[in-house]
């Protein structure tokens, strides 16, 4: 039942979070079409200008669109207000402090210190056919020294679509930055728009209807989930603590009477890993549900943190369902194989990771300037992992630029050696490790598992539960083990 409750809670929050993410993405696309002249979808990587006139046109186009925003935007966008005044748009240019560049003579004299100069434009009520241009503003660019131009401004909006889903709307602050990047001085100035979004609680709101009642029902359901998880957390924590206490007494008993150290694997038999999984899941659920209640009450807006906590907790809860399948022999085979193979798999992965990292760094340094999939360590790792799984192989080979024959030849050796090494050797050995463990566990299920040290110790106890030799809950904890006095007597007879 707990799995169903948590899944239902996660689905409801996931639908709400989808609306938030969709609103953010759609606003970002809308801003690109509003403030970037001639912008087309999916052209972010190639959107650039190449002439001085185009640079000025783009800058003043964005400024005029900002000043006319209330009249042209189809959304509920508005200027940010601080006290009673609307915030200004900042046009900042960054350039080298001093520089004389003569490429024709192969000479230059430059001071690399970056200087920033900003111009602020207040929002105003636009008049008919009135636009801002170079003749209105004292704004010029020295393209020889220019490093970047930034247009920065703030806008606000309200996400009203949540009302239709019986949720209270959120207020959004958009901090937009339009960057004209000329760091390379290559004759191509790249243009990008960055939208930093912050969700805030609306200051004054009123919604007619049953939204408030639905919100209260959801908060009651979340409180019930928290109470259930808290009960589970207390019970599982108590079981783990009791197991650790029993483990310590077992270790002390063996060390005192048998003069023998207990192996780590025998000690871990007292700790139930499923209980630890449930404890982690319960903690994440309690914290995530508390955040969800605060979000529904519009006291917090941490949608991403809440979704990560609830998503992870639900995943762990459903993983915990596997422990019930362990009561069936055929299903238990999978669980036992995973548990037995894990140590060897982890050691194998550590060794393979060294080879993998070596290929990552090599590909990033050598192939990065010539291949789009090797431009950063992150993309290199994603590309190589895809190659291991046999994905996108031809495209990786085909997209390699042939501007340098030496690098192109090296790329072939690099890719062929990586694919051969990891697919035919590393991956095969990885599968062989798990297969070998599977066959061993299957053989044990047929012929019986070898007895552990703890099982041999417990098997010496032949007393029935009603023999009176077991410690009651209210008695002092002289020993937590059945027949310890009997076993001690046997041990002394052997010494005599």
PDB file of C-alpha atoms in Angstrom, residues 14-199:
ATOM      1  CA  UNK A  14       4.900  15.278 -11.502  1.00  0.00           C
ATOM      2  CA  UNK A  15       1.922  16.641 -13.447  1.00  0.00           C
ATOM      3  CA  UNK A  16       2.208  19.929 -11.562  1.00  0.00           C
ATOM      4  CA  UNK A  17       5.956  20.094 -12.155  1.00  0.00           C
ATOM      5  CA  UNK A  18       5.443  19.465 -15.886  1.00  0.00           C
ATOM      6  CA  UNK A  19       3.313  22.596 -16.115  1.00  0.00           C
ATOM      7  CA  UNK A  20       6.025  24.612 -14.360  1.00  0.00           C
ATOM      8  CA  UNK A  21       8.801  23.345 -16.648  1.00  0.00           C
ATOM      9  CA  UNK A  22       6.654  23.821 -19.771  1.00  0.00           C
ATOM     10  CA  UNK A  23       5.874  27.408 -18.747  1.00  0.00           C
ATOM     11  CA  UNK A  24       9.586  28.129 -18.302  1.00  0.00           C
ATOM     12  CA  UNK A  25      10.563  26.627 -21.652  1.00  0.00           C
ATOM     13  CA  UNK A  26       7.760  28.297 -23.598  1.00  0.00           C
ATOM     14  CA  UNK A  27       8.612  31.699 -22.128  1.00  0.00           C
ATOM     15  CA  UNK A  28      12.267  31.273 -23.067  1.00  0.00           C
ATOM     16  CA  UNK A  29      11.294  30.456 -26.660  1.00  0.00           C
ATOM     17  CA  UNK A  30       8.915  33.413 -26.727  1.00  0.00           C
ATOM     18  CA  UNK A  31      11.646  35.787 -25.514  1.00  0.00           C
ATOM     19  CA  UNK A  32      14.015  34.578 -28.233  1.00  0.00           C
ATOM     20  CA  UNK A  33      11.427  35.342 -30.904  1.00  0.00           C
ATOM     21  CA  UNK A  34      10.611  38.699 -29.308  1.00  0.00           C
ATOM     22  CA  UNK A  35      14.122  40.070 -28.752  1.00  0.00           C
ATOM     23  CA  UNK A  36      16.327  38.349 -31.361  1.00  0.00           C
ATOM     24  CA  UNK A  37      15.800  39.691 -34.858  1.00  0.00           C
ATOM     25  CA  UNK A  38      15.120  36.973 -37.425  1.00  0.00           C
ATOM     26  CA  UNK A  39      15.399  34.173 -34.868  1.00  0.00           C
ATOM     27  CA  UNK A  40      14.238  30.717 -35.949  1.00  0.00           C
ATOM     28  CA  UNK A  41      13.748  27.657 -33.750  1.00  0.00           C
ATOM     29  CA  UNK A  42      16.694  25.247 -33.307  1.00  0.00           C
ATOM     30  CA  UNK A  43      19.225  27.786 -34.627  1.00  0.00           C
ATOM     31  CA  UNK A  44      20.874  28.646 -31.284  1.00  0.00           C
ATOM     32  CA  UNK A  45      24.262  27.197 -32.283  1.00  0.00           C
ATOM     33  CA  UNK A  46      24.395  29.055 -35.611  1.00  0.00           C
ATOM     34  CA  UNK A  47      22.688  32.330 -34.661  1.00  0.00           C
ATOM     35  CA  UNK A  48      25.308  35.047 -35.279  1.00  0.00           C
ATOM     36  CA  UNK A  49      26.029  38.309 -37.119  1.00  0.00           C
ATOM     37  CA  UNK A  50      28.954  39.186 -39.353  1.00  0.00           C
ATOM     38  CA  UNK A  51      28.771  42.932 -40.074  1.00  0.00           C
ATOM     39  CA  UNK A  52      28.875  46.030 -37.886  1.00  0.00           C
ATOM     40  CA  UNK A  53      25.501  47.153 -39.216  1.00  0.00           C
ATOM     41  CA  UNK A  54      23.916  43.850 -38.219  1.00  0.00           C
ATOM     42  CA  UNK A  55      25.315  44.177 -34.699  1.00  0.00           C
ATOM     43  CA  UNK A  56      23.753  47.629 -34.250  1.00  0.00           C
ATOM     44  CA  UNK A  57      20.495  46.448 -35.808  1.00  0.00           C
ATOM     45  CA  UNK A  58      20.276  43.513 -33.407  1.00  0.00           C
ATOM     46  CA  UNK A  59      21.018  45.668 -30.352  1.00  0.00           C
ATOM     47  CA  UNK A  60      18.501  48.394 -31.169  1.00  0.00           C
ATOM     48  CA  UNK A  61      15.904  45.831 -32.255  1.00  0.00           C
ATOM     49  CA  UNK A  62      16.085  44.215 -28.792  1.00  0.00           C
ATOM     50  CA  UNK A  63      15.917  47.629 -27.087  1.00  0.00           C
ATOM     51  CA  UNK A  64      12.845  48.711 -29.066  1.00  0.00           C
ATOM     52  CA  UNK A  65      11.121  45.384 -28.470  1.00  0.00           C
ATOM     53  CA  UNK A  66      11.735  45.811 -24.745  1.00  0.00           C
ATOM     54  CA  UNK A  67      10.294  49.350 -24.741  1.00  0.00           C
ATOM     55  CA  UNK A  68       7.217  48.243 -26.703  1.00  0.00           C
ATOM     56  CA  UNK A  69       6.737  44.955 -24.828  1.00  0.00           C
ATOM     57  CA  UNK A  70       3.303  45.726 -23.261  1.00  0.00           C
ATOM     58  CA  UNK A  71       1.888  46.393 -26.751  1.00  0.00           C
ATOM     59  CA  UNK A  72       3.443  43.497 -28.680  1.00  0.00           C
ATOM     60  CA  UNK A  73       3.619  40.536 -26.295  1.00  0.00           C
ATOM     61  CA  UNK A  74       0.706  38.081 -26.294  1.00  0.00           C
ATOM     62  CA  UNK A  75       1.709  36.858 -22.815  1.00  0.00           C
ATOM     63  CA  UNK A  76       1.086  38.482 -19.447  1.00  0.00           C
ATOM     64  CA  UNK A  77       4.622  39.880 -19.284  1.00  0.00           C
ATOM     65  CA  UNK A  78       5.393  43.098 -17.436  1.00  0.00           C
ATOM     66  CA  UNK A  79       8.391  45.136 -16.338  1.00  0.00           C
ATOM     67  CA  UNK A  80       9.830  44.481 -12.910  1.00  0.00           C
ATOM     68  CA  UNK A  81       9.046  47.194 -10.380  1.00  0.00           C
ATOM     69  CA  UNK A  82      11.207  48.223  -7.451  1.00  0.00           C
ATOM     70  CA  UNK A  83       9.113  50.300  -5.149  1.00  0.00           C
ATOM     71  CA  UNK A  84       7.161  52.464  -7.611  1.00  0.00           C
ATOM     72  CA  UNK A  85       9.687  52.582 -10.458  1.00  0.00           C
ATOM     73  CA  UNK A  86      10.190  50.134 -13.293  1.00  0.00           C
ATOM     74  CA  UNK A  87      13.678  48.689 -13.645  1.00  0.00           C
ATOM     75  CA  UNK A  88      15.840  49.848 -16.523  1.00  0.00           C
ATOM     76  CA  UNK A  89      17.412  47.864 -19.352  1.00  0.00           C
ATOM     77  CA  UNK A  90      21.220  47.813 -19.105  1.00  0.00           C
ATOM     78  CA  UNK A  91      23.389  47.828 -22.240  1.00  0.00           C
ATOM     79  CA  UNK A  92      26.935  46.954 -21.193  1.00  0.00           C
ATOM     80  CA  UNK A  93      29.920  46.620 -23.484  1.00  0.00           C
ATOM     81  CA  UNK A  94      33.178  45.010 -22.428  1.00  0.00           C
ATOM     82  CA  UNK A  95      36.367  45.966 -24.243  1.00  0.00           C
ATOM     83  CA  UNK A  96      40.134  46.003 -23.821  1.00  0.00           C
ATOM     84  CA  UNK A  97      41.331  49.090 -21.971  1.00  0.00           C
ATOM     85  CA  UNK A  98      43.740  50.092 -24.722  1.00  0.00           C
ATOM     86  CA  UNK A  99      44.583  48.533 -28.037  1.00  0.00           C
ATOM     87  CA  UNK A 100      46.061  49.270 -31.442  1.00  0.00           C
ATOM     88  CA  UNK A 101      45.730  46.346 -33.850  1.00  0.00           C
ATOM     89  CA  UNK A 102      47.196  46.306 -37.383  1.00  0.00           C
ATOM     90  CA  UNK A 103      46.816  42.809 -38.890  1.00  0.00           C
ATOM     91  CA  UNK A 104      48.186  44.014 -42.228  1.00  0.00           C
ATOM     92  CA  UNK A 105      51.507  44.902 -40.605  1.00  0.00           C
ATOM     93  CA  UNK A 106      51.443  41.916 -38.192  1.00  0.00           C
ATOM     94  CA  UNK A 107      51.652  44.350 -35.268  1.00  0.00           C
ATOM     95  CA  UNK A 108      49.528  45.064 -32.233  1.00  0.00           C
ATOM     96  CA  UNK A 109      49.760  46.960 -28.944  1.00  0.00           C
ATOM     97  CA  UNK A 110      47.116  45.944 -26.392  1.00  0.00           C
ATOM     98  CA  UNK A 111      46.326  46.196 -22.668  1.00  0.00           C
ATOM     99  CA  UNK A 112      44.404  42.966 -21.758  1.00  0.00           C
ATOM    100  CA  UNK A 113      42.551  44.594 -18.854  1.00  0.00           C
ATOM    101  CA  UNK A 114      38.775  44.429 -19.467  1.00  0.00           C
ATOM    102  CA  UNK A 115      36.759  47.616 -19.018  1.00  0.00           C
ATOM    103  CA  UNK A 116      32.953  47.589 -18.728  1.00  0.00           C
ATOM    104  CA  UNK A 117      30.816  50.557 -19.767  1.00  0.00           C
ATOM    105  CA  UNK A 118      27.044  50.460 -19.214  1.00  0.00           C
ATOM    106  CA  UNK A 119      24.142  52.477 -20.563  1.00  0.00           C
ATOM    107  CA  UNK A 120      20.734  52.348 -18.834  1.00  0.00           C
ATOM    108  CA  UNK A 121      17.432  52.806 -20.670  1.00  0.00           C
ATOM    109  CA  UNK A 122      14.265  53.408 -18.667  1.00  0.00           C
ATOM    110  CA  UNK A 123      10.981  51.843 -19.857  1.00  0.00           C
ATOM    111  CA  UNK A 124       8.677  54.386 -21.421  1.00  0.00           C
ATOM    112  CA  UNK A 125       5.284  54.488 -23.092  1.00  0.00           C
ATOM    113  CA  UNK A 126       6.085  54.033 -26.784  1.00  0.00           C
ATOM    114  CA  UNK A 127       4.692  56.555 -29.235  1.00  0.00           C
ATOM    115  CA  UNK A 128       3.490  55.808 -32.742  1.00  0.00           C
ATOM    116  CA  UNK A 129       6.343  55.124 -35.152  1.00  0.00           C
ATOM    117  CA  UNK A 130       8.863  56.057 -32.483  1.00  0.00           C
ATOM    118  CA  UNK A 131      11.926  53.867 -32.172  1.00  0.00           C
ATOM    119  CA  UNK A 132      15.303  54.183 -30.490  1.00  0.00           C
ATOM    120  CA  UNK A 133      18.373  54.234 -32.706  1.00  0.00           C
ATOM    121  CA  UNK A 134      21.981  55.424 -32.803  1.00  0.00           C
ATOM    122  CA  UNK A 135      20.793  58.994 -33.224  1.00  0.00           C
ATOM    123  CA  UNK A 136      18.900  58.798 -29.891  1.00  0.00           C
ATOM    124  CA  UNK A 137      21.635  57.198 -27.794  1.00  0.00           C
ATOM    125  CA  UNK A 138      25.286  58.038 -27.371  1.00  0.00           C
ATOM    126  CA  UNK A 139      26.293  54.460 -28.078  1.00  0.00           C
ATOM    127  CA  UNK A 140      29.185  53.357 -30.280  1.00  0.00           C
ATOM    128  CA  UNK A 141      31.288  50.200 -30.445  1.00  0.00           C
ATOM    129  CA  UNK A 142      35.013  49.901 -31.094  1.00  0.00           C
ATOM    130  CA  UNK A 143      34.998  46.479 -32.768  1.00  0.00           C
ATOM    131  CA  UNK A 144      38.802  46.135 -32.643  1.00  0.00           C
ATOM    132  CA  UNK A 145      38.743  46.233 -28.829  1.00  0.00           C
ATOM    133  CA  UNK A 146      35.232  44.865 -28.273  1.00  0.00           C
ATOM    134  CA  UNK A 147      35.010  41.640 -26.244  1.00  0.00           C
ATOM    135  CA  UNK A 148      31.259  41.362 -25.605  1.00  0.00           C
ATOM    136  CA  UNK A 149      28.010  43.294 -25.436  1.00  0.00           C
ATOM    137  CA  UNK A 150      25.332  42.388 -22.911  1.00  0.00           C
ATOM    138  CA  UNK A 151      21.708  43.507 -22.749  1.00  0.00           C
ATOM    139  CA  UNK A 152      20.271  42.766 -19.298  1.00  0.00           C
ATOM    140  CA  UNK A 153      16.702  43.341 -18.117  1.00  0.00           C
ATOM    141  CA  UNK A 154      14.070  41.838 -15.827  1.00  0.00           C
ATOM    142  CA  UNK A 155      10.494  40.821 -16.614  1.00  0.00           C
ATOM    143  CA  UNK A 156       7.676  39.272 -14.602  1.00  0.00           C
ATOM    144  CA  UNK A 157       4.778  36.923 -15.398  1.00  0.00           C
ATOM    145  CA  UNK A 158       2.109  34.745 -13.733  1.00  0.00           C
ATOM    146  CA  UNK A 159       1.494  31.105 -14.672  1.00  0.00           C
ATOM    147  CA  UNK A 160      -2.294  31.028 -14.947  1.00  0.00           C
ATOM    148  CA  UNK A 161      -2.612  27.566 -16.500  1.00  0.00           C
ATOM    149  CA  UNK A 162      -2.405  25.900 -13.066  1.00  0.00           C
ATOM    150  CA  UNK A 163      -5.806  27.378 -12.175  1.00  0.00           C
ATOM    151  CA  UNK A 164      -7.498  24.956 -14.587  1.00  0.00           C
ATOM    152  CA  UNK A 165      -5.884  22.075 -12.651  1.00  0.00           C
ATOM    153  CA  UNK A 166      -7.132  23.362  -9.295  1.00  0.00           C
ATOM    154  CA  UNK A 167      -3.777  24.720  -8.172  1.00  0.00           C
ATOM    155  CA  UNK A 168      -2.794  28.208  -7.103  1.00  0.00           C
ATOM    156  CA  UNK A 169      -0.695  30.097  -9.706  1.00  0.00           C
ATOM    157  CA  UNK A 170       2.958  31.044  -9.183  1.00  0.00           C
ATOM    158  CA  UNK A 171       4.630  34.364  -9.956  1.00  0.00           C
ATOM    159  CA  UNK A 172       7.791  34.265 -12.080  1.00  0.00           C
ATOM    160  CA  UNK A 173      10.800  36.584 -12.277  1.00  0.00           C
ATOM    161  CA  UNK A 174      12.746  36.418 -15.553  1.00  0.00           C
ATOM    162  CA  UNK A 175      16.298  37.797 -15.633  1.00  0.00           C
ATOM    163  CA  UNK A 176      17.224  37.952 -19.310  1.00  0.00           C
ATOM    164  CA  UNK A 177      20.707  38.425 -20.737  1.00  0.00           C
ATOM    165  CA  UNK A 178      21.339  38.825 -24.460  1.00  0.00           C
ATOM    166  CA  UNK A 179      25.030  38.235 -25.122  1.00  0.00           C
ATOM    167  CA  UNK A 180      26.960  39.326 -28.219  1.00  0.00           C
ATOM    168  CA  UNK A 181      30.141  37.259 -27.917  1.00  0.00           C
ATOM    169  CA  UNK A 182      33.205  38.638 -29.722  1.00  0.00           C
ATOM    170  CA  UNK A 183      35.927  37.031 -27.605  1.00  0.00           C
ATOM    171  CA  UNK A 184      37.404  35.192 -30.583  1.00  0.00           C
ATOM    172  CA  UNK A 185      37.561  38.306 -32.847  1.00  0.00           C
ATOM    173  CA  UNK A 186      37.039  35.924 -35.766  1.00  0.00           C
ATOM    174  CA  UNK A 187      34.559  38.042 -37.714  1.00  0.00           C
ATOM    175  CA  UNK A 188      31.615  36.081 -36.291  1.00  0.00           C
ATOM    176  CA  UNK A 189      29.771  37.486 -33.278  1.00  0.00           C
ATOM    177  CA  UNK A 190      27.621  34.792 -31.686  1.00  0.00           C
ATOM    178  CA  UNK A 191      24.322  35.869 -30.145  1.00  0.00           C
ATOM    179  CA  UNK A 192      22.630  34.006 -27.314  1.00  0.00           C
ATOM    180  CA  UNK A 193      19.768  34.674 -24.912  1.00  0.00           C
ATOM    181  CA  UNK A 194      19.954  33.345 -21.369  1.00  0.00           C
ATOM    182  CA  UNK A 195      16.866  33.273 -19.176  1.00  0.00           C
ATOM    183  CA  UNK A 196      17.411  32.923 -15.421  1.00  0.00           C
ATOM    184  CA  UNK A 197      14.041  32.039 -13.897  1.00  0.00           C
ATOM    185  CA  UNK A 198      12.987  32.422 -10.285  1.00  0.00           C
ATOM    186  CA  UNK A 199       9.595  31.386  -8.920  1.00  0.00           C
TER     187      UNK A 199
END
